[in-house]
Amino acid sequence: MKRIIMTGGGSAGHVTPNLALIPRLKTLGFEIYYVGRKSGIEQELVRTIDVPYYSIAAGKLRRYFDLRNFADVCRVVQGVVQAILLIKKLRPNILFSKGGFVTCPLVWAAWIRRVPVVIHESDTTPGLANKLSAPCANRICVSFPETAHKLPTDKVVYTGIPIRETLLKGEKTEGKKFCGFANSKPVVLVIGGSLGAEHINKTVRSALEQLLAKFNICHLCGHGRVDAALQEQSGYVQFEYVDKEMPHLYALADIVVSRAGATTLFELLELKKANVLIPLSKKVSRGDQILNAKSFEAQGFSHVLMEENLHKDSLVECIAKVYANRHAMISAMRAPGQTNGIDNVVKVIQDCMIIS
């Protein structure tokens, strides 16, 4: 039996690519275990699938001085010990790490136990956890060509990001029914429910009068952010969060307005959706979304609207511009080499695996 430990946590972007890989790995005969934090978002997401889940201690690795670093060092050491014991118990043939601070103890423990390690970096610039894991990795999968020179080049493989195959099965008619749209106007899907999205939500709502003259708007606004005063607004629907309906909403959308997290970008690329990207500013992030967005814009896949330039008129102008140029964007996305990363990543895992 081929056994694999998968890890990744701290954010949905560190988990959903793993979830995309799991069905394919199961069909190839892998016995799969998932390791993350206790009560982390990874546990919540993995709970929905039939995969054993184990937890270890994890400490946040900060790039700056903080008294909490001392306690977190103890948690990291505890996590390494727990990971060594867990690897001894499960006897995996390979470890696949998607990133997040919980992954470092597992990667280091796998290296100690001589278990092959494949890590995956989603963003243009590597996160700290993957930088610390890189010396112990056999291969490093990257999503952007620009990432290669920022990691050990002899280990880097350009794979893209694994995208959930269920997203490819959406039906436009189901999306329209779910939203309740009665006319044939083109649809703008706004994905604004994650970190720092309140500015996007307010700007979209301030621009509704102009936007609704030409478009229907489906707005994913985040937990607790539904505006009750707009519930009856014709052509505008808002949801805190959607799950199983997401493939249908993607199928319905003519344009997507979104942040620039790497997983979302590669979903848009795989689905060939023209888009406006509003990356998180450096005030609240390390700037990775800005670099991700600029890379997609340079390849002709996206139009970037910087956070500091986001207001009612700029949003309306960008959406109109992208809608007018959507066919050129879609053509760029269809260029050779732009494929779902599942096949590429699975090949790297198989190439590195040692069957015990």
Coordinates of C-alpha atoms in Angstrom, one line a residue:
M1 CA 0.0 0.0 0.0
K2 CA 1.3 3.5 -0.9
R3 CA 0.9 5.8 2.1
I4 CA 1.1 9.6 2.0
I5 CA 0.9 12.2 4.7
M6 CA -0.6 15.5 3.5
T7 CA -0.3 18.7 5.5
G8 CA -1.1 22.4 5.1
G9 CA -3.0 24.8 7.2
G10 CA -3.6 28.2 8.7
S11 CA -5.7 29.4 5.7
A12 CA -8.0 27.8 3.2
G13 CA -5.4 28.5 0.5
H14 CA -3.1 26.0 2.2
V15 CA -5.8 23.3 2.3
T16 CA -7.9 23.4 -0.8
P17 CA -5.1 22.3 -3.2
N18 CA -4.6 19.3 -1.0
L19 CA -8.4 18.6 -1.2
A20 CA -8.1 18.8 -5.0
L21 CA -5.3 16.2 -5.0
I22 CA -7.0 13.7 -2.7
P23 CA -9.5 12.1 -5.1
R24 CA -6.8 11.5 -7.7
L25 CA -4.4 10.0 -5.1
K26 CA -7.2 7.7 -3.9
T27 CA -7.8 6.4 -7.4
L28 CA -4.1 5.7 -7.6
G29 CA -4.3 3.5 -4.5
F30 CA -2.8 5.8 -1.9
E31 CA -3.7 5.5 1.7
I32 CA -4.0 9.1 2.8
Y33 CA -3.5 10.8 6.2
Y34 CA -3.9 14.5 6.9
V35 CA -1.9 16.3 9.7
G36 CA -2.7 19.8 10.9
R37 CA -3.4 21.8 14.0
K38 CA -6.1 20.9 16.5
S39 CA -9.2 23.1 15.7
G40 CA -7.4 24.8 12.8
I41 CA -9.3 25.6 9.5
E42 CA -7.6 22.6 8.0
Q43 CA -9.4 20.3 10.5
E44 CA -12.8 21.9 9.6
L45 CA -12.2 21.5 5.9
V46 CA -10.8 17.9 6.0
R47 CA -13.7 16.9 8.2
T48 CA -15.9 16.9 5.1
I49 CA -14.0 14.1 3.4
D50 CA -13.1 10.5 4.3
V51 CA -9.5 11.0 5.4
P52 CA -8.0 10.3 8.9
Y53 CA -6.9 13.5 10.6
Y54 CA -4.1 13.9 13.1
S55 CA -3.1 17.0 15.0
I56 CA 0.3 18.3 16.2
A57 CA 1.4 21.4 18.1
A58 CA 2.4 24.3 16.0
G59 CA 3.9 27.7 16.7
K60 CA 3.8 30.8 14.6
L61 CA 7.1 31.7 13.0
R62 CA 7.5 35.5 13.0
R63 CA 10.0 37.6 11.1
Y64 CA 10.1 40.2 13.9
F65 CA 10.8 40.3 17.6
D66 CA 7.9 39.3 19.8
L67 CA 7.8 37.9 23.3
R68 CA 5.4 35.2 22.0
N69 CA 8.2 33.8 19.9
F70 CA 9.7 32.2 23.0
A71 CA 6.5 30.2 23.7
D72 CA 6.1 29.4 20.1
V73 CA 9.6 27.9 19.9
C74 CA 8.5 25.4 22.6
R75 CA 5.4 24.6 20.5
V76 CA 7.5 24.0 17.4
V77 CA 9.9 21.7 19.3
Q78 CA 6.9 19.8 20.7
G79 CA 5.4 19.6 17.2
V80 CA 8.6 18.1 15.8
V81 CA 8.6 15.4 18.5
Q82 CA 5.0 14.6 17.9
A83 CA 5.6 14.5 14.1
I84 CA 8.5 12.1 14.5
L85 CA 6.4 9.8 16.6
L86 CA 3.5 10.1 14.1
I87 CA 5.7 9.3 11.1
K88 CA 7.0 6.3 12.9
K89 CA 3.5 5.1 13.5
L90 CA 2.0 5.8 10.1
R91 CA 5.1 4.8 8.0
P92 CA 4.4 7.0 5.0
N93 CA 6.2 6.6 1.7
I94 CA 6.1 10.4 1.2
L95 CA 5.1 13.7 2.8
F96 CA 3.3 16.4 0.8
S97 CA 3.3 19.9 2.3
K98 CA 1.2 22.8 1.1
G99 CA 2.5 25.4 3.5
G100 CA 1.6 27.1 6.7
F101 CA 3.4 27.0 10.0
V102 CA 2.1 23.6 11.0
T103 CA 4.0 22.0 8.2
C104 CA 7.5 22.8 9.3
P105 CA 7.7 20.3 12.2
L106 CA 6.4 17.6 9.8
V107 CA 8.9 18.4 7.1
W108 CA 11.8 18.4 9.5
A109 CA 10.6 15.2 11.1
A110 CA 10.2 13.5 7.7
W111 CA 13.8 14.6 6.8
I112 CA 15.0 13.1 10.1
R113 CA 13.1 9.8 9.4
R114 CA 14.4 9.8 5.8
V115 CA 10.9 10.1 4.2
P116 CA 10.9 11.9 0.8
V117 CA 9.3 15.4 1.0
V118 CA 7.5 17.4 -1.7
I119 CA 6.4 20.9 -0.9
H120 CA 4.2 23.3 -2.9
E121 CA 4.4 27.1 -3.0
S122 CA 1.4 28.8 -4.3
D123 CA 2.5 32.5 -4.4
T124 CA 5.1 34.3 -6.4
T125 CA 7.2 34.8 -3.3
P126 CA 7.7 31.9 -0.9
G127 CA 6.2 32.1 2.5
L128 CA 8.5 31.8 5.6
A129 CA 7.3 28.2 6.3
N130 CA 8.3 27.0 2.9
K131 CA 11.6 28.8 3.0
L132 CA 12.4 27.0 6.2
S133 CA 11.2 23.7 4.7
A134 CA 13.0 24.0 1.4
P135 CA 16.4 22.6 2.6
C136 CA 14.7 19.3 3.6
A137 CA 12.6 18.9 0.4
N138 CA 13.3 16.6 -2.4
R139 CA 11.2 18.7 -4.8
I140 CA 9.5 22.1 -4.6
C141 CA 6.4 22.6 -6.8
V142 CA 5.8 26.2 -7.8
S143 CA 2.8 28.0 -9.4
F144 CA 4.5 31.0 -11.0
P145 CA 7.6 30.9 -13.2
E146 CA 9.0 33.9 -11.2
T147 CA 9.2 31.8 -8.1
A148 CA 12.0 29.5 -9.4
H149 CA 15.0 31.8 -8.7
K150 CA 13.8 32.4 -5.1
L151 CA 14.2 28.7 -4.1
P152 CA 16.9 26.1 -4.7
T153 CA 16.7 25.8 -8.5
D154 CA 17.7 22.2 -8.7
K155 CA 14.6 21.2 -6.7
V156 CA 12.0 23.5 -8.4
V157 CA 9.3 22.1 -10.7
Y158 CA 6.8 24.4 -12.3
T159 CA 3.4 22.7 -11.8
G160 CA 0.7 25.3 -11.3
I161 CA -1.9 24.7 -8.5
P162 CA -4.2 21.7 -8.2
I163 CA -7.8 22.8 -8.7
R164 CA -10.8 21.0 -7.4
E165 CA -12.3 19.1 -10.4
T166 CA -15.8 19.7 -9.0
L167 CA -15.4 23.4 -10.0
L168 CA -15.4 22.3 -13.6
K169 CA -18.8 20.7 -13.4
G170 CA -20.9 23.9 -12.8
E171 CA -24.0 24.6 -14.8
K172 CA -25.0 28.1 -15.8
T173 CA -28.7 27.4 -15.5
E174 CA -28.3 26.2 -12.0
G175 CA -26.3 29.3 -11.0
K176 CA -29.0 31.5 -12.5
K177 CA -31.7 29.6 -10.6
F178 CA -29.7 29.9 -7.4
C179 CA -29.3 33.6 -7.8
G180 CA -32.9 34.2 -8.9
F181 CA -31.9 36.3 -11.9
A182 CA -34.9 36.8 -14.2
N183 CA -33.2 38.6 -17.1
S184 CA -30.3 37.9 -19.5
K185 CA -27.8 40.6 -18.4
P186 CA -24.2 39.5 -18.0
V187 CA -23.2 38.5 -14.5
V188 CA -20.4 39.9 -12.3
L189 CA -19.4 37.6 -9.5
V190 CA -17.8 39.5 -6.6
I191 CA -15.8 37.3 -4.2
G192 CA -15.2 39.7 -1.3
G193 CA -15.7 37.6 1.8
S194 CA -12.2 37.1 3.0
L195 CA -9.5 39.1 4.9
G196 CA -9.8 42.8 4.3
A197 CA -12.9 42.6 2.1
E198 CA -15.0 45.3 3.7
H199 CA -13.6 48.0 1.4
I200 CA -14.6 45.9 -1.6
N201 CA -18.0 45.3 -0.2
K202 CA -18.7 49.0 0.4
T203 CA -17.4 50.0 -3.0
V204 CA -19.5 47.4 -4.8
R205 CA -22.6 48.6 -3.0
S206 CA -21.8 52.2 -3.6
A207 CA -21.5 51.4 -7.4
L208 CA -24.7 49.4 -7.7
E209 CA -26.8 52.0 -9.5
Q210 CA -24.2 52.2 -12.3
L211 CA -23.4 48.5 -12.4
L212 CA -27.0 47.2 -12.4
A213 CA -27.8 49.2 -15.5
K214 CA -25.7 46.7 -17.5
F215 CA -25.0 43.7 -15.2
N216 CA -26.5 41.4 -12.6
I217 CA -24.3 41.2 -9.5
C218 CA -23.7 38.1 -7.4
H219 CA -21.9 39.2 -4.2
L220 CA -20.1 36.8 -1.8
C221 CA -19.6 39.3 1.0
G222 CA -18.5 37.2 4.0
H223 CA -19.9 36.2 7.4
G224 CA -22.0 38.8 9.0
R225 CA -21.6 41.2 6.1
V226 CA -25.0 40.9 4.3
D227 CA -26.6 44.3 3.9
A228 CA -30.3 43.8 4.9
A229 CA -31.3 47.1 3.2
L230 CA -30.3 45.6 -0.2
Q231 CA -32.0 42.2 0.1
E232 CA -34.8 43.2 -2.3
Q233 CA -32.6 45.0 -4.8
S234 CA -33.4 43.7 -8.3
G235 CA -30.4 42.2 -10.1
Y236 CA -28.3 42.1 -6.9
V237 CA -28.0 39.0 -4.7
Q238 CA -25.7 38.6 -1.7
F239 CA -24.5 35.5 0.2
E240 CA -22.3 35.3 3.2
Y241 CA -20.6 32.1 1.9
V242 CA -21.3 29.3 -0.6
D243 CA -19.9 25.8 -0.9
K244 CA -21.5 23.3 -3.2
E245 CA -23.1 26.0 -5.3
M246 CA -19.7 27.6 -6.2
P247 CA -19.2 25.7 -9.4
H248 CA -22.6 26.9 -10.7
L249 CA -21.8 30.5 -9.7
Y250 CA -18.5 30.3 -11.6
A251 CA -20.3 28.9 -14.6
L252 CA -22.8 31.7 -14.5
A253 CA -20.2 34.5 -14.2
D254 CA -19.1 36.6 -17.2
I255 CA -16.6 38.5 -15.0
V256 CA -15.2 37.8 -11.6
V257 CA -14.0 40.5 -9.1
S258 CA -11.7 39.1 -6.5
R259 CA -8.7 39.3 -4.2
A260 CA -5.5 37.8 -5.6
G261 CA -4.9 34.7 -3.5
A262 CA -3.0 32.2 -5.6
T263 CA -5.7 29.4 -5.4
T264 CA -8.4 31.7 -6.6
L265 CA -6.3 33.0 -9.5
F266 CA -5.6 29.5 -10.7
E267 CA -9.3 28.6 -10.4
L268 CA -10.1 31.6 -12.7
L269 CA -7.4 30.5 -15.1
E270 CA -8.6 26.9 -15.2
L271 CA -12.2 28.1 -15.7
K272 CA -11.2 30.8 -18.2
K273 CA -12.9 33.6 -16.4
A274 CA -12.1 37.3 -17.3
N275 CA -11.4 39.1 -14.0
V276 CA -10.6 42.2 -12.1
L277 CA -8.1 41.6 -9.2
I278 CA -7.9 43.8 -6.1
P279 CA -4.9 42.4 -4.2
L280 CA -4.5 43.0 -0.5
S281 CA -2.3 46.0 0.1
K282 CA 1.1 45.8 1.8
K283 CA -0.4 47.5 4.8
V284 CA -2.1 44.2 5.8
S285 CA 0.1 41.6 4.0
R286 CA 3.6 40.8 2.9
G287 CA 2.6 41.9 -0.6
D288 CA 2.4 38.4 -2.2
Q289 CA -1.1 39.1 -3.6
I290 CA 0.2 42.2 -5.4
L291 CA 3.0 40.1 -7.1
N292 CA 0.5 37.3 -7.9
A293 CA -1.9 39.8 -9.5
K294 CA 0.9 41.6 -11.5
S295 CA 2.1 38.2 -12.9
F296 CA -1.4 37.4 -14.1
E297 CA -1.8 40.8 -15.6
A298 CA 1.5 40.6 -17.4
Q299 CA 0.4 37.3 -19.0
G300 CA -2.9 38.9 -20.2
F301 CA -5.1 36.9 -17.8
S302 CA -6.3 39.7 -15.5
H303 CA -6.8 43.4 -14.9
V304 CA -5.4 44.8 -11.6
L305 CA -7.0 47.5 -9.6
M306 CA -4.9 48.4 -6.6
E307 CA -6.5 48.8 -3.2
E308 CA -5.5 52.4 -2.8
N309 CA -7.1 53.2 -6.2
L310 CA -10.4 51.4 -5.4
H311 CA -13.5 53.6 -5.4
K312 CA -16.9 53.6 -7.1
D313 CA -15.9 55.1 -10.4
S314 CA -12.6 53.1 -10.8
L315 CA -14.4 49.8 -10.1
V316 CA -17.2 50.6 -12.6
E317 CA -14.5 51.6 -15.2
C318 CA -12.5 48.4 -14.7
I319 CA -15.5 46.1 -14.9
A320 CA -16.6 47.8 -18.1
K321 CA -13.1 47.5 -19.6
V322 CA -12.7 43.8 -18.7
Y323 CA -16.1 43.0 -20.1
A324 CA -15.2 44.7 -23.4
N325 CA -11.8 42.8 -23.5
R326 CA -13.0 39.5 -22.1
H327 CA -12.4 37.5 -25.2
A328 CA -8.8 38.6 -25.4
M329 CA -8.3 37.5 -21.8
I330 CA -9.9 34.2 -22.4
S331 CA -7.7 33.6 -25.5
A332 CA -4.6 34.3 -23.4
M333 CA -5.7 31.8 -20.8
R334 CA -6.1 29.1 -23.5
A335 CA -2.4 29.4 -24.4
P336 CA -0.4 26.1 -24.3
G337 CA 0.8 25.1 -20.9
Q338 CA -2.0 26.6 -18.8
T339 CA -3.4 23.5 -17.3
N340 CA -4.8 22.2 -14.0
G341 CA -1.9 21.3 -11.7
I342 CA -3.3 18.0 -10.4
D343 CA -1.5 15.9 -13.1
N344 CA 1.7 17.8 -12.7
V345 CA 1.9 17.6 -8.9
V346 CA 0.8 13.9 -8.8
K347 CA 3.7 13.1 -11.2
V348 CA 6.2 14.9 -8.9
I349 CA 4.8 12.9 -5.9
Q350 CA 5.1 9.6 -7.8
D351 CA 8.6 10.4 -9.0
C352 CA 9.8 11.1 -5.5
M353 CA 8.1 8.4 -3.7
I354 CA 9.9 5.4 -2.3
I355 CA 7.7 2.4 -1.6
S356 CA 8.7 0.8 1.6

